[in-house]
Structure formats: C-alpha cells, structure tokens
Coordinates of C-alpha atoms in Angstrom, one line a residue:
M1 CA -3.6 1.5 -23.9
P2 CA -6.1 2.6 -21.3
V3 CA -9.6 1.4 -21.9
S4 CA -12.6 3.6 -21.1
P5 CA -14.7 2.4 -18.2
K6 CA -18.1 0.8 -18.8
I7 CA -21.1 2.5 -17.2
Y8 CA -24.1 0.5 -16.0
H9 CA -27.1 2.3 -14.7
G10 CA -29.1 1.0 -11.8
N11 CA -32.1 -1.3 -12.2
S12 CA -35.5 0.3 -11.7
T13 CA -38.0 -2.3 -10.6
P14 CA -41.3 -2.1 -8.6
S15 CA -39.9 -4.4 -6.0
P16 CA -36.1 -4.3 -5.6
D17 CA -36.3 -6.3 -2.4
A18 CA -37.4 -9.4 -4.4
E19 CA -34.4 -9.1 -6.8
L20 CA -32.0 -8.6 -3.9
A21 CA -33.4 -11.6 -2.1
A22 CA -33.1 -13.8 -5.2
L23 CA -29.5 -12.8 -5.6
I24 CA -28.7 -13.5 -2.0
D25 CA -30.5 -16.8 -2.0
A26 CA -28.7 -17.9 -5.2
H27 CA -25.3 -17.4 -3.5
P28 CA -25.7 -18.8 0.0
K29 CA -23.0 -18.7 2.7
P30 CA -20.7 -21.8 2.4
S31 CA -21.3 -24.4 5.0
S32 CA -17.5 -24.9 5.3
L33 CA -17.0 -21.4 6.6
S34 CA -18.1 -20.4 10.1
E35 CA -17.8 -16.7 9.7
Y36 CA -16.4 -14.1 7.3
S37 CA -14.0 -11.6 8.8
Y38 CA -12.8 -8.2 7.6
G39 CA -9.0 -8.0 7.7
T40 CA -6.8 -4.9 7.5
A41 CA -7.6 -4.7 3.8
G42 CA -11.0 -6.2 3.5
F43 CA -12.3 -9.7 2.8
R44 CA -9.8 -12.3 1.5
Y45 CA -10.5 -16.0 1.0
E46 CA -10.1 -18.9 -1.4
A47 CA -12.1 -17.8 -4.4
S48 CA -14.8 -20.5 -4.3
L49 CA -15.9 -19.1 -0.8
L50 CA -16.5 -15.6 -2.1
P51 CA -19.6 -15.4 -4.3
C52 CA -21.8 -15.0 -1.2
V53 CA -19.8 -12.1 0.3
F54 CA -19.4 -10.5 -3.1
V55 CA -23.1 -10.3 -3.8
R56 CA -23.6 -8.8 -0.4
M57 CA -20.7 -6.3 -0.7
G58 CA -22.1 -5.1 -4.1
I59 CA -25.3 -4.2 -2.1
F60 CA -23.2 -2.8 0.7
A61 CA -21.1 -0.6 -1.6
A62 CA -24.3 1.0 -2.9
L63 CA -25.5 1.4 0.7
R64 CA -22.3 3.2 1.6
S65 CA -22.7 5.6 -1.3
A66 CA -26.3 6.3 -0.3
S67 CA -25.2 7.0 3.3
L68 CA -22.8 9.6 2.0
G69 CA -25.5 11.4 0.1
G70 CA -24.5 10.0 -3.3
E71 CA -20.7 10.4 -3.0
E72 CA -18.9 7.8 -5.1
V73 CA -17.3 4.7 -3.5
G74 CA -15.3 1.8 -4.8
A75 CA -14.8 -2.0 -4.7
M76 CA -11.6 -3.6 -5.8
I77 CA -11.6 -7.3 -6.5
T78 CA -8.1 -8.6 -5.6
A79 CA -6.2 -10.8 -3.2
S80 CA -3.1 -8.6 -3.5
H81 CA 0.1 -10.6 -2.8
N82 CA -1.8 -13.8 -2.1
A83 CA -1.4 -16.9 -4.4
E84 CA -3.6 -17.3 -7.5
P85 CA -6.4 -19.5 -5.9
D86 CA -7.3 -16.7 -3.4
N87 CA -9.3 -13.6 -4.1
G88 CA -10.9 -10.8 -2.0
M89 CA -12.3 -7.3 -2.0
K90 CA -10.9 -4.0 -0.8
L91 CA -13.6 -1.3 -0.3
A92 CA -12.7 2.4 -1.0
D93 CA -14.5 5.2 0.8
S94 CA -15.4 8.4 -1.0
H95 CA -12.1 10.1 0.0
G96 CA -10.3 7.3 -1.9
G97 CA -8.9 5.7 1.3
M98 CA -10.1 2.6 3.0
L99 CA -13.5 2.0 4.4
D100 CA -14.5 3.8 7.6
A101 CA -13.9 1.6 10.6
A102 CA -17.5 1.9 11.8
W103 CA -18.7 0.7 8.5
E104 CA -16.4 -2.3 8.6
E105 CA -18.7 -3.7 11.3
H106 CA -21.7 -3.2 9.1
A107 CA -19.9 -5.0 6.2
V108 CA -19.1 -8.0 8.4
S109 CA -22.7 -8.2 9.7
L110 CA -24.2 -8.2 6.2
A111 CA -21.6 -10.7 5.0
N112 CA -22.6 -13.1 7.8
A113 CA -26.4 -12.7 7.7
P114 CA -27.7 -16.2 7.7
D115 CA -30.2 -15.7 4.8
S116 CA -31.9 -13.1 2.6
Q117 CA -34.5 -12.3 5.2
H118 CA -31.9 -11.3 7.8
A119 CA -29.8 -9.6 5.1
L120 CA -32.7 -7.5 3.9
A121 CA -33.7 -6.5 7.5
L122 CA -30.1 -5.3 8.0
I123 CA -30.1 -3.4 4.7
H124 CA -33.3 -1.6 5.6
T125 CA -32.0 -0.8 9.1
L126 CA -28.8 0.8 7.6
L127 CA -30.9 2.7 5.1
S128 CA -33.1 4.0 7.9
Q129 CA -30.3 5.0 10.1
H130 CA -27.9 6.5 7.6
T131 CA -30.0 7.9 4.8
S132 CA -33.1 10.1 4.5
T133 CA -35.3 7.5 2.7
G134 CA -38.1 7.6 5.2
D135 CA -40.7 4.8 5.6
G136 CA -38.3 2.8 7.8
G137 CA -35.7 2.8 5.1
N138 CA -37.8 0.5 2.8
S139 CA -36.2 1.1 -0.6
S140 CA -39.4 -0.1 -2.4
K141 CA -41.4 2.8 -0.9
K142 CA -39.3 5.9 -1.5
K143 CA -36.5 6.7 -4.0
L144 CA -33.0 6.2 -2.6
P145 CA -30.3 8.9 -2.9
K146 CA -28.0 8.8 -5.8
M147 CA -25.6 5.9 -5.5
V148 CA -22.4 5.4 -7.6
V149 CA -20.0 2.4 -7.2
H150 CA -16.6 2.1 -9.0
I151 CA -15.4 -1.5 -9.7
G152 CA -11.9 -2.7 -10.6
R153 CA -10.3 -6.1 -10.7
D154 CA -6.9 -7.7 -10.9
T155 CA -5.8 -10.4 -13.4
R156 CA -6.9 -13.5 -11.5
S157 CA -9.1 -15.9 -13.6
H158 CA -11.9 -15.7 -11.1
S159 CA -11.9 -11.9 -10.7
L160 CA -14.1 -11.3 -13.8
P161 CA -17.0 -13.5 -12.7
L162 CA -16.7 -12.2 -9.1
A163 CA -16.8 -8.6 -10.4
A164 CA -20.0 -9.5 -12.4
L165 CA -21.7 -10.5 -9.1
V166 CA -20.8 -7.1 -7.5
I167 CA -22.1 -5.3 -10.5
R168 CA -25.4 -7.2 -10.5
A169 CA -25.9 -6.6 -6.8
S170 CA -25.1 -2.9 -6.9
R171 CA -27.4 -2.3 -9.9
A172 CA -30.1 -4.3 -8.1
M173 CA -29.9 -1.6 -5.3
G174 CA -30.3 1.0 -8.0
A175 CA -26.7 2.2 -8.1
T176 CA -24.8 3.4 -11.1
V177 CA -21.8 1.1 -11.6
I178 CA -18.6 2.4 -13.3
D179 CA -16.6 -0.7 -14.3
H180 CA -13.0 0.1 -14.9
G181 CA -12.0 -3.5 -15.8
E182 CA -8.5 -4.6 -15.1
V183 CA -6.7 -2.0 -13.0
T184 CA -4.4 -1.8 -10.1
T185 CA -5.8 -1.3 -6.6
P186 CA -4.2 2.2 -6.3
Q187 CA -5.7 3.2 -9.6
L188 CA -9.2 2.2 -8.4
H189 CA -8.7 4.2 -5.2
H190 CA -7.4 7.2 -7.3
F191 CA -10.5 7.1 -9.5
V192 CA -12.8 7.2 -6.4
M193 CA -10.9 10.1 -4.8
H194 CA -10.9 12.1 -8.0
A195 CA -14.6 11.3 -8.8
N196 CA -15.4 13.2 -5.5
G197 CA -13.5 16.2 -6.8
H198 CA -14.6 18.5 -4.0
M199 CA -12.1 16.7 -1.8
L200 CA -9.1 17.5 -3.9
P201 CA -6.9 20.5 -3.2
S202 CA -6.6 22.9 -6.2
I203 CA -2.9 21.9 -6.6
I204 CA -4.0 18.4 -7.9
P205 CA -5.8 18.3 -11.3
Q206 CA -8.9 16.2 -11.3
R207 CA -8.5 13.0 -13.4
C208 CA -11.1 10.3 -12.9
N209 CA -10.0 7.7 -15.4
E210 CA -7.0 5.6 -16.3
S211 CA -5.6 7.9 -19.0
G212 CA -5.8 10.8 -16.6
Y213 CA -4.2 8.8 -13.8
C214 CA -1.2 7.9 -16.1
E215 CA -0.9 11.4 -17.5
I216 CA -1.0 13.3 -14.2
M217 CA 1.6 11.1 -12.6
A218 CA 3.9 10.8 -15.7
M219 CA 3.9 14.6 -16.2
S220 CA 4.5 15.3 -12.5
Y221 CA 7.3 12.8 -12.6
A222 CA 8.9 14.4 -15.6
A223 CA 8.5 17.9 -14.1
L224 CA 10.3 16.7 -10.9
L225 CA 13.1 15.3 -13.0
R226 CA 13.5 18.5 -14.9
T227 CA 14.3 20.4 -11.8
G228 CA 17.6 18.5 -11.9
S229 CA 18.7 20.4 -14.9
V230 CA 18.6 23.7 -13.1
G231 CA 21.9 24.9 -11.7
G232 CA 22.4 24.9 -7.9
K233 CA 23.7 22.9 -5.1
G234 CA 22.3 19.4 -5.0
N235 CA 21.4 19.2 -8.7
V236 CA 23.2 16.6 -10.8
G237 CA 22.5 18.0 -14.2
K238 CA 21.0 16.2 -17.2
Q239 CA 23.0 13.0 -17.1
R240 CA 21.9 9.9 -15.2
L241 CA 24.3 7.5 -13.5
H242 CA 24.9 4.6 -15.9
S243 CA 23.6 2.2 -13.2
T244 CA 20.2 3.9 -13.1
S245 CA 19.7 4.3 -16.8
T246 CA 17.5 1.2 -17.0
L247 CA 15.0 0.3 -14.3
V248 CA 13.9 -3.4 -14.3
I249 CA 10.4 -3.9 -12.9
D250 CA 9.3 -7.3 -11.6
G251 CA 5.5 -7.1 -12.1
A252 CA 4.8 -10.3 -9.9
C253 CA 3.0 -11.8 -13.0
G254 CA 0.2 -9.4 -12.1
I255 CA -1.7 -6.3 -13.2
G256 CA 1.2 -3.9 -12.5
A257 CA 3.3 -5.3 -15.4
L258 CA 0.5 -4.4 -17.8
K259 CA 0.0 -0.9 -16.5
I260 CA 3.6 0.2 -16.3
N261 CA 3.9 0.0 -20.1
Q262 CA 1.3 2.8 -20.4
F263 CA 3.9 5.1 -18.7
Q264 CA 6.5 3.9 -21.2
H265 CA 4.3 5.1 -24.0
I266 CA 4.0 8.6 -22.4
F267 CA 7.8 8.7 -21.9
E268 CA 8.4 7.9 -25.5
K269 CA 6.1 10.8 -26.5
L270 CA 8.1 13.1 -24.1
R271 CA 11.3 12.0 -25.7
A272 CA 10.0 12.7 -29.1
E273 CA 9.1 16.2 -27.9
G274 CA 12.7 16.7 -26.6
C275 CA 11.8 16.3 -22.9
T276 CA 14.5 13.8 -22.1
V277 CA 15.8 15.0 -18.7
G278 CA 16.4 12.1 -16.4
L279 CA 13.9 9.7 -17.9
P280 CA 15.1 6.1 -17.5
T281 CA 14.4 3.1 -19.8
L282 CA 11.8 0.9 -18.2
H283 CA 12.3 -2.9 -18.7
T284 CA 9.3 -4.8 -17.3
V285 CA 9.5 -8.6 -16.5
N286 CA 7.0 -11.1 -15.0
F287 CA 3.8 -10.3 -16.9
P288 CA 0.5 -12.1 -16.4
G289 CA 0.9 -15.6 -18.0
D290 CA 4.7 -15.7 -17.7
G291 CA 4.4 -17.5 -14.4
P292 CA 2.2 -18.1 -11.4
L293 CA 0.9 -14.9 -9.8
N294 CA 3.2 -13.8 -6.8
D295 CA 5.0 -17.2 -6.9
K296 CA 8.7 -16.7 -6.1
C297 CA 8.4 -13.2 -7.4
G298 CA 6.9 -9.8 -6.4
A299 CA 7.3 -7.6 -3.4
E300 CA 6.0 -10.0 -0.8
Y301 CA 8.4 -12.8 -1.8
V302 CA 11.4 -10.5 -2.2
Q303 CA 10.8 -8.7 1.1
K304 CA 9.9 -11.6 3.3
Q305 CA 12.4 -14.1 1.9
Q306 CA 15.1 -11.4 1.3
L307 CA 15.8 -13.1 -2.0
P308 CA 15.8 -11.9 -5.7
P309 CA 12.6 -12.7 -7.7
R310 CA 12.5 -15.5 -10.2
L311 CA 12.4 -14.0 -13.7
Y312 CA 9.7 -15.8 -15.7
T313 CA 9.7 -13.5 -18.8
P314 CA 11.4 -15.2 -21.8
S315 CA 15.0 -14.1 -22.3
S316 CA 14.1 -13.2 -25.9
K317 CA 12.6 -10.0 -24.5
G318 CA 16.0 -8.7 -23.6
A319 CA 18.8 -9.3 -21.1
V320 CA 18.0 -8.3 -17.6
S321 CA 20.4 -6.1 -15.6
K322 CA 20.2 -6.6 -11.9
R323 CA 21.9 -3.3 -10.9
Y324 CA 18.6 -1.4 -10.6
M325 CA 15.5 -3.4 -9.9
T326 CA 12.1 -3.1 -8.2
S327 CA 9.3 -5.5 -7.4
F328 CA 5.6 -4.8 -7.3
D329 CA 3.0 -7.1 -5.6
G330 CA 0.1 -8.7 -7.4
D331 CA -2.2 -5.6 -7.3
A332 CA 0.7 -3.1 -7.4
D333 CA 0.1 -1.3 -4.1
R334 CA 3.5 -2.5 -2.7
I335 CA 7.0 -1.9 -3.9
V336 CA 10.5 -2.8 -2.8
F337 CA 13.9 -2.1 -4.6
H338 CA 16.8 -4.4 -4.8
F339 CA 20.1 -5.0 -6.7
E340 CA 23.0 -7.3 -7.0
D341 CA 26.5 -5.9 -6.5
E342 CA 29.6 -6.7 -8.6
A343 CA 30.2 -9.7 -6.4
G344 CA 26.7 -11.0 -7.0
K345 CA 25.4 -10.3 -3.5
F346 CA 21.7 -9.4 -3.2
H347 CA 20.7 -6.2 -1.5
L348 CA 17.1 -5.3 -0.5
L349 CA 15.8 -1.8 0.0
D350 CA 12.4 -2.2 1.6
G351 CA 9.7 0.1 2.9
D352 CA 11.9 1.3 5.8
K353 CA 14.6 2.4 3.4
I354 CA 12.0 4.1 1.2
A355 CA 10.6 6.0 4.2
V356 CA 14.1 7.3 5.0
L357 CA 14.8 8.4 1.5
V358 CA 11.5 10.1 0.9
S359 CA 11.2 11.9 4.3
S360 CA 14.8 13.2 4.2
F361 CA 14.3 14.5 0.6
I362 CA 11.0 16.3 1.5
Q363 CA 12.5 17.8 4.7
D364 CA 15.6 19.0 2.8
E365 CA 13.4 20.8 0.2
L366 CA 11.2 22.3 2.9
R367 CA 14.2 23.7 4.8
C368 CA 15.4 25.4 1.6
I369 CA 12.3 27.6 2.0
D370 CA 11.8 27.5 5.7
P371 CA 15.3 27.0 7.3
E372 CA 13.9 26.7 10.9
G373 CA 11.4 24.1 9.9
K374 CA 8.6 25.6 11.9
A375 CA 5.9 26.1 9.2
V376 CA 5.1 22.5 8.4
K377 CA 5.2 19.5 10.8
C378 CA 6.8 16.5 9.1
G379 CA 7.1 13.0 10.4
V380 CA 7.2 9.3 9.6
V381 CA 4.7 6.6 10.8
Q382 CA 6.2 3.2 11.3
T383 CA 4.9 -0.1 12.7
A384 CA 6.7 -2.4 15.2
Y385 CA 8.0 -4.3 12.1
A386 CA 10.1 -1.3 11.1
N387 CA 13.8 -2.2 11.4
G388 CA 15.3 -0.6 14.5
S389 CA 18.2 0.9 12.5
S390 CA 15.8 2.8 10.3
T391 CA 14.0 4.3 13.4
L392 CA 17.3 5.5 14.9
Y393 CA 18.4 7.0 11.5
L394 CA 15.1 8.9 11.2
K395 CA 15.4 10.3 14.7
N396 CA 19.1 11.0 14.8
V397 CA 20.1 11.8 11.2
V398 CA 17.0 12.9 9.4
K399 CA 15.9 14.5 12.7
T400 CA 12.2 13.9 12.0
N401 CA 9.3 12.9 14.2
V402 CA 8.5 9.1 14.4
V403 CA 5.2 7.6 15.5
I404 CA 4.7 3.9 15.9
A405 CA 1.2 2.7 14.9
K406 CA -0.6 -0.6 14.9
T407 CA 0.3 -2.9 12.1
G408 CA -1.9 -2.5 9.0
V409 CA -2.1 0.2 6.4
K410 CA -5.4 1.6 7.6
F411 CA -3.8 2.3 11.0
V412 CA -0.6 3.9 9.7
H413 CA -2.6 5.9 7.1
A414 CA -4.8 7.3 9.8
A415 CA -1.9 8.1 12.1
A416 CA -0.1 10.0 9.3
H417 CA -3.2 12.1 8.8
H418 CA -3.6 12.7 12.5
H419 CA -0.1 13.6 13.5
F420 CA 1.5 15.4 10.6
D421 CA 1.1 18.1 8.0
V422 CA 3.4 16.0 5.8
G423 CA 3.1 12.4 6.9
V424 CA 5.3 9.7 5.3
Y425 CA 4.4 6.1 5.9
F426 CA 5.9 2.9 4.5
E427 CA 5.4 -0.4 6.1
A428 CA 8.5 -2.7 5.8
N429 CA 6.6 -4.7 3.2
G430 CA 6.7 -1.7 0.8
H431 CA 3.1 -0.4 1.1
G432 CA 3.1 3.4 1.7
T433 CA 2.7 6.9 0.5
V434 CA 3.0 10.6 1.6
L435 CA 0.0 12.5 2.8
F436 CA -0.1 16.3 2.5
G437 CA -2.4 18.2 4.8
P438 CA -3.9 21.7 4.6
K439 CA -1.0 23.5 6.2
F440 CA 1.3 22.1 3.5
Y441 CA -0.9 23.7 0.8
D442 CA -1.0 27.0 2.7
F443 CA 2.8 26.8 3.0
I444 CA 3.1 26.3 -0.8
S445 CA 0.8 29.3 -1.5
A446 CA 2.8 31.5 0.9
A447 CA 6.1 30.4 -0.6
D448 CA 4.8 31.1 -4.1
A449 CA 3.9 34.6 -3.2
K450 CA 7.2 35.2 -1.4
L451 CA 9.4 33.9 -4.2
R452 CA 7.5 35.3 -7.2
G453 CA 9.9 37.2 -9.4
T454 CA 13.0 35.5 -8.1
S455 CA 15.4 33.7 -10.3
R456 CA 14.4 30.1 -11.3
H457 CA 18.0 29.2 -10.3
N458 CA 17.3 30.3 -6.7
R459 CA 17.5 27.2 -4.5
A460 CA 14.3 28.1 -2.7
N461 CA 12.6 28.4 -6.0
I462 CA 13.8 25.0 -7.1
A463 CA 12.6 23.6 -3.8
L464 CA 9.2 25.2 -4.4
R465 CA 8.9 23.7 -7.9
R466 CA 9.8 20.2 -6.5
L467 CA 7.4 20.4 -3.6
R468 CA 4.5 21.7 -5.7
V469 CA 4.4 18.6 -8.0
L470 CA 4.7 16.0 -5.2
P471 CA 0.9 15.9 -4.2
A472 CA 0.0 15.0 -7.9
L473 CA 2.9 12.5 -8.3
V474 CA 2.2 10.8 -5.0
N475 CA -1.1 8.9 -4.8
Q476 CA -2.9 10.6 -1.9
S477 CA -5.4 7.8 -1.3
V478 CA -3.3 4.7 -0.8
G479 CA 0.1 3.2 -1.3
D480 CA 0.9 2.9 -5.1
A481 CA 3.8 0.9 -6.5
M482 CA 3.9 2.9 -9.8
S483 CA 3.6 6.3 -8.1
D484 CA 6.2 5.4 -5.5
M485 CA 8.6 3.9 -8.1
M486 CA 8.6 7.2 -10.0
L487 CA 9.0 9.2 -6.7
V488 CA 12.0 7.2 -5.6
D489 CA 13.6 7.2 -9.0
A490 CA 13.3 11.0 -9.2
I491 CA 14.9 11.5 -5.8
L492 CA 17.8 9.2 -6.7
F493 CA 18.3 11.1 -9.9
L494 CA 18.2 14.5 -8.2
R495 CA 20.7 13.4 -5.6
G496 CA 22.9 11.6 -8.1
W497 CA 22.7 8.3 -6.2
D498 CA 22.3 4.7 -7.3
L499 CA 20.9 1.9 -5.1
S500 CA 24.2 1.1 -3.6
T501 CA 24.7 4.7 -2.3
W502 CA 21.1 4.7 -0.9
S503 CA 21.6 1.3 0.7
K504 CA 24.6 2.5 2.6
L505 CA 22.7 5.2 4.5
Y506 CA 22.4 2.7 7.4
S507 CA 22.7 -1.0 7.9
D508 CA 19.6 -3.0 8.8
M509 CA 19.7 -5.1 11.9
P510 CA 19.3 -8.8 11.1
S511 CA 15.7 -9.9 11.6
K512 CA 13.5 -12.9 11.5
Q513 CA 9.8 -13.4 11.1
A514 CA 7.9 -16.5 11.9
K515 CA 4.5 -17.8 13.2
V516 CA 3.1 -20.4 15.5
K517 CA -0.2 -22.1 15.1
V518 CA -2.4 -22.0 18.2
A519 CA -5.8 -23.3 19.1
D520 CA -7.3 -19.8 19.8
R521 CA -5.4 -16.6 18.9
S522 CA -7.8 -14.5 20.9
I523 CA -6.0 -15.4 24.2
I524 CA -3.1 -13.2 23.1
T525 CA -3.6 -9.4 23.3
T526 CA -1.1 -6.6 22.8
N527 CA -0.7 -3.0 23.7
E528 CA -2.0 -0.3 21.2
N529 CA 1.0 -0.4 18.8
E530 CA 1.7 -4.1 19.3
T531 CA 5.2 -3.7 20.7
A532 CA 4.4 -5.7 23.8
A533 CA 2.0 -8.6 24.8
V534 CA -0.5 -7.7 27.5
A535 CA -1.9 -11.2 27.9
P536 CA -1.1 -13.8 28.9
A537 CA 1.1 -11.8 31.3
A538 CA 3.7 -14.6 31.6
L539 CA 4.4 -14.3 27.9
Q540 CA 5.8 -10.8 28.0
I541 CA 7.8 -11.4 31.1
A542 CA 9.4 -14.4 29.5
L543 CA 10.0 -12.5 26.2
Q544 CA 11.6 -9.6 28.1
A545 CA 13.9 -12.1 29.9
A546 CA 14.9 -13.6 26.5
M547 CA 15.6 -10.1 25.1
D548 CA 17.7 -9.1 28.1
D549 CA 19.7 -12.3 27.7
M550 CA 20.3 -11.5 24.0
I551 CA 21.3 -7.9 24.9
S552 CA 23.9 -9.3 27.3
Q553 CA 25.3 -11.7 24.7
E554 CA 25.5 -9.0 21.9
S555 CA 27.0 -5.8 23.0
S556 CA 25.3 -3.2 20.8
G557 CA 26.8 0.1 22.1
N558 CA 24.7 3.1 21.1
G559 CA 23.0 1.2 18.3
P560 CA 19.5 -0.4 18.4
K561 CA 19.0 -3.2 20.9
P562 CA 17.8 -6.7 20.2
R563 CA 14.1 -6.9 20.5
C564 CA 11.2 -9.3 19.9
F565 CA 7.4 -8.9 19.8
V566 CA 4.5 -11.2 19.1
R567 CA 1.0 -10.5 17.9
P568 CA -2.1 -12.6 17.0
S569 CA -2.7 -13.0 13.3
G570 CA -5.6 -11.0 11.8
T571 CA -6.5 -13.9 9.4
E572 CA -5.8 -17.2 11.1
D573 CA -5.3 -18.9 14.4
A574 CA -1.7 -18.2 14.6
V575 CA 0.7 -15.9 16.5
R576 CA 3.2 -13.9 14.4
V577 CA 6.8 -13.4 15.7
Y578 CA 9.3 -10.7 14.8
A579 CA 12.8 -10.6 16.2
E580 CA 15.9 -8.4 15.7
A581 CA 19.4 -8.8 16.9
N582 CA 22.9 -7.7 16.0
T583 CA 23.6 -11.0 14.2
Q584 CA 21.3 -13.2 12.1
K585 CA 22.1 -16.1 14.4
G586 CA 20.9 -14.0 17.3
A587 CA 17.7 -13.0 15.5
D588 CA 17.0 -16.6 14.6
T589 CA 17.6 -17.7 18.2
L590 CA 15.4 -15.0 19.7
A591 CA 12.6 -15.8 17.3
Y592 CA 12.8 -19.5 18.1
E593 CA 12.7 -18.8 21.8
A594 CA 9.6 -16.7 21.3
M595 CA 8.0 -19.4 19.2
M596 CA 8.6 -22.0 22.0
L597 CA 7.1 -19.6 24.6
I598 CA 4.0 -19.2 22.5
Y599 CA 3.7 -22.9 21.9
K600 CA 3.9 -23.6 25.7
L601 CA 2.0 -20.7 27.1
C602 CA -0.6 -20.0 24.4
G603 CA -1.9 -23.4 23.3
G604 CA 0.3 -24.3 20.4
V605 CA -1.0 -27.0 18.1
G606 CA 0.9 -29.6 16.1
A607 CA 4.5 -30.4 16.5
P608 CA 6.7 -28.0 18.5
P609 CA 8.6 -25.4 16.6
Q610 CA 12.0 -26.3 15.3
P611 CA 15.2 -24.2 15.6
L612 CA 15.5 -21.5 12.9
I613 CA 18.4 -21.2 10.5
T614 CA 18.5 -18.4 8.0
N615 CA 20.5 -18.9 4.8
R616 CA 21.3 -15.9 2.7
L617 CA 22.8 -15.5 -0.8

C-alpha cells in the first residue's frame, strides 16, 4: 500500500556555509573521474562515483527552488534501465518536466567545482543572480526564499544512502524536503507537477501523493473503459477479447513491479462495487529480488534485443500467458508491448507502434466532434530512431503531422509542446506521453457547451467523455509506463483489438543498432535532428554512397527507403549507428559498412568492427 511521505524541515544555523562546506569536503570528487557530465536525463555513473555529485545536487535542487520563488522541485535517484551497479539522478523542474536547459549548465558547474571554496562561490553567485536575497547572495546574511525539494528513489541497494546525502544537503541549504521513499520516476515527476497546483488545468484534479496518483489514474482508466459499454459505432460492448483478459507485466525486477499491485487493489475495489467494464486481470512478474535489475528483462532489453524477457518470478505464482505482455524498465518510465503467436514467434510493439495507436485514437475521437479537424492541431514527434514504416503510416494513413526532433526525451518533449495542441511522442525505446495544450482544453469546454443535453449515446458525446479523461490518465510531466499501459489497454479494448491486430497495422523495416568506440567522439557532429553527419564531411558522403548502393540492391517501391545515420554518444567516447533496410541482412550490412567508415575516418580504437549477423526467434 502507498506510504505517506516523510517531511524534513530545513536546518536553521547561524552559519549555513560552514555546514555546506563540511558536507562538500566530506565527499570530494573522485580522482578517477575527470569530469561529471549531464546526459539527456541527468547524471548517471557507477554508484561509488556519485556521493560527491549527490551532495552538490541536494544543494542545487534547493537553489533551483529558491530561484523559482519557492516553487517545488524534485530529485529522483535512479539509473533507469542501467544495470544494478549504476545509479544517477534525474532533476524535475517545478512544472514536473525535466530541468531547464540553462540550469543544466549550472548543475554541471557545481558538480565539477574542485573544492568547497569554489562550490560555495558558485552557490552565492547563483543566489545573487537568480534570487532576491541581497547582500551578494550570501545565505548567512539574509533569509532565503522558501525552498521545497521532493525526493524519490528506485530499488537499488545504494539508492537509500545516496538519497540520504541529498536530503542532508538540501536541508543544510534550509530547504524543506519531502521524501517519498521508493517510487517510480514518473510518480516523482507527478508529485512535483501537482505540488505546484497553479500549473494544472482545472480538468486535472490535484493529487500530490502516491495514493492520489494511483486513484486519479485508475479512476480515469476505468472511466475510459466504461465508454465502451455505450452503444454506437466503434464500441465493443462489455466483453473483452479472451486474449486480452489477462495482462502480464514484466517489472524488470524493479520498482514498477511493486507499484502496479496498488492498481490491482483499486481494481478489486471497483469490481466489488460492480464496476467491471473492461478491467483486465494484471499478472506481474519480475519483482525486485526475483532476479538482477534490468538483466535479460525489462523494456530496454526487450526493445534493443527484440527478444522476450526472462521470467524470474517463481512459477508457483501462476502460469504465465505470453499472448498479452508488456515490459517496464527499471524506474518504470518506459514501456513496450509484446506477444508470442500460436507458432511461438515473438512480436514486439515498441514506442513507434504505441505512437501510431495513441495518435490515431485521439484524432478519431476529435474528428467525431470536429469533422474538419481544424480546431486542434495534433501531431507526433519522433526521433531519427523511429522506424521508417511508422513515419509513413502516420503521414499517409493516420494523416497527422510528424516532426523529427533530436534524440532524447527532453528534446522530443519540448518539440511536442512547441508544435502541437495535442502532441504525442514516443521514442522507439518506449518512453513517451501525450501533451495537451491550452487550445485542447478550450476545445473541450466548447464541446461540452455544444453537446450539453444531447443523448449519452451520441457519438460526439462519447468522444467528449473519452477525451475529457485523457489528461488525467496520461502523465503530463514525463513518460510513465503505468499510465501508458492503461491508456494502450483501454484503446485496445475500445477498438476490440488484441496485440496481433495492432501489430498488423504496418510492418517494421528491419533495423540494426550498433556502436563504435573512438578516441574522441567530439570530432563527429550532426545536423539538428541527427539524421545526417556534418563533420567529418567525408563520413556523410561515404554513408550516402552506402545507402544509395543498398537502395539499388533492394527495390522498395513506394515504401520507406534504406537509411543509416550515426551520432556521437552522449555518455561515452563512442559513435552510435542505426540502419534500416528492406531485409535484416541488408540492415546488418549497412550498419557494418557505417561502423567501418567510422572506424577508419573518426579514429576508431581497438580491433576493427566485425560483420554483423542478427539472429531472431
């Protein structure tokens, strides 16, 4: 059951600088690490390297709250889909999303300050520039603004002691700390967004704790399912397809497995009250302790390897059907679906397939109210890693707008906000959500006034009921495996589909991902959305020649063409490769040719790459 958060009030000392300096000096920067860097989702390293940065980020989180006039911010201790030895921190800004890009630079500067003297100087500079403390920002001379920091952590053994460092440092700054304990990353982001309630539209109830999070999403999910019992075209009635009656959830041996059971309790209560429309049975496997975190299970493994997860949970907990399955990652912000058909063949439905399903559903419902589709601008944000077949399907069949953004959730999230009133984004890895802008809420208000008094069986009225619950069901701050799971399940129920039907909407082009270690990844630069290399110039010329050769070998008609792109890794001296072709052999060949070009033109290290051969079940 959900546990109430613990609240720690900030320390009040005559000289907070002395306490901060002592904390920083007690956890110096490791000599083995030249510099901390902030990736697309924060800091992430082997856990023994993190005490230094966690102390400083506890201070930094309080600073960020102070800079926002006391709005509440968050720090999530997790390494997401990484292996158990790693850990990291994801910082949540007051809107519940990721840290503002300008403040990422300040976080990196503070993390890399050589000692407490330099760190304190930077702290006072930030206070002076971004708060109204006066006296040069010296926190010992004038009371700071209100500061509130929410803390959450995943199930890794080192997450608890690392969280304790963040709490100590934030309190030393004078911040109030709200410790939510073990929660998913999306839950922590949700708490922060709802704590700053003035940012929420009136259509979303304010729920700042774990019980509220579970209740608002479960009740919205049940409300969406109930619209399937109303007569009308496209409604399948009260009966589920047998193949979707039980949903098996691979929790990656992480926090998501623990939290999904809380929804099961709510569903049991709904059943007891007679609210049984469409609710599936949830069967969770791969709990913490059943097996190593993210090892041969979870969304990252399933999506990257295109293989089913290993099932660590003892068989005594019940037989596992593989007809309707989903996998979370270690902190439950990614999700993919998968199944085995009657012949035992594995089928993956990744973030691209989710984007197609969700965007087509939302646009269908909007058009029931606004047939011309002019009131609300909808669209999908993808990255270069999106399968080419999905992009063509979105453009030609769903007939929606598609924008390609730079790889990384913070970039696609920003693009969805910027370009669309209803912006759907799902990276191929399964991280994604739907963002609803002001025009969408205006549209709902206008539709409500227009349809008031009409029959509840009216198709436009059904659409309105469905659209109204979506912003509460869908986590508006960040991708959320539990939220997305319920959204997808509800859509499948309302359409009367199983995973096989969904999977057949289009066929993915065979693809291959790989990487090549290089001496210095900074010599490779790309265009804005990373679809082409800018430097070294010879690399893109050679890549284009390889793609042209593959196109001539594989006649693709009107379908997507073979393609390949490369980009420098954000976390290591390596270059990542992605290739697509009409056959798996073609994709493997194209990826290998790109790897050899990188090795020769970009300072490859170690042995030359070997030819790639993909084996599939």
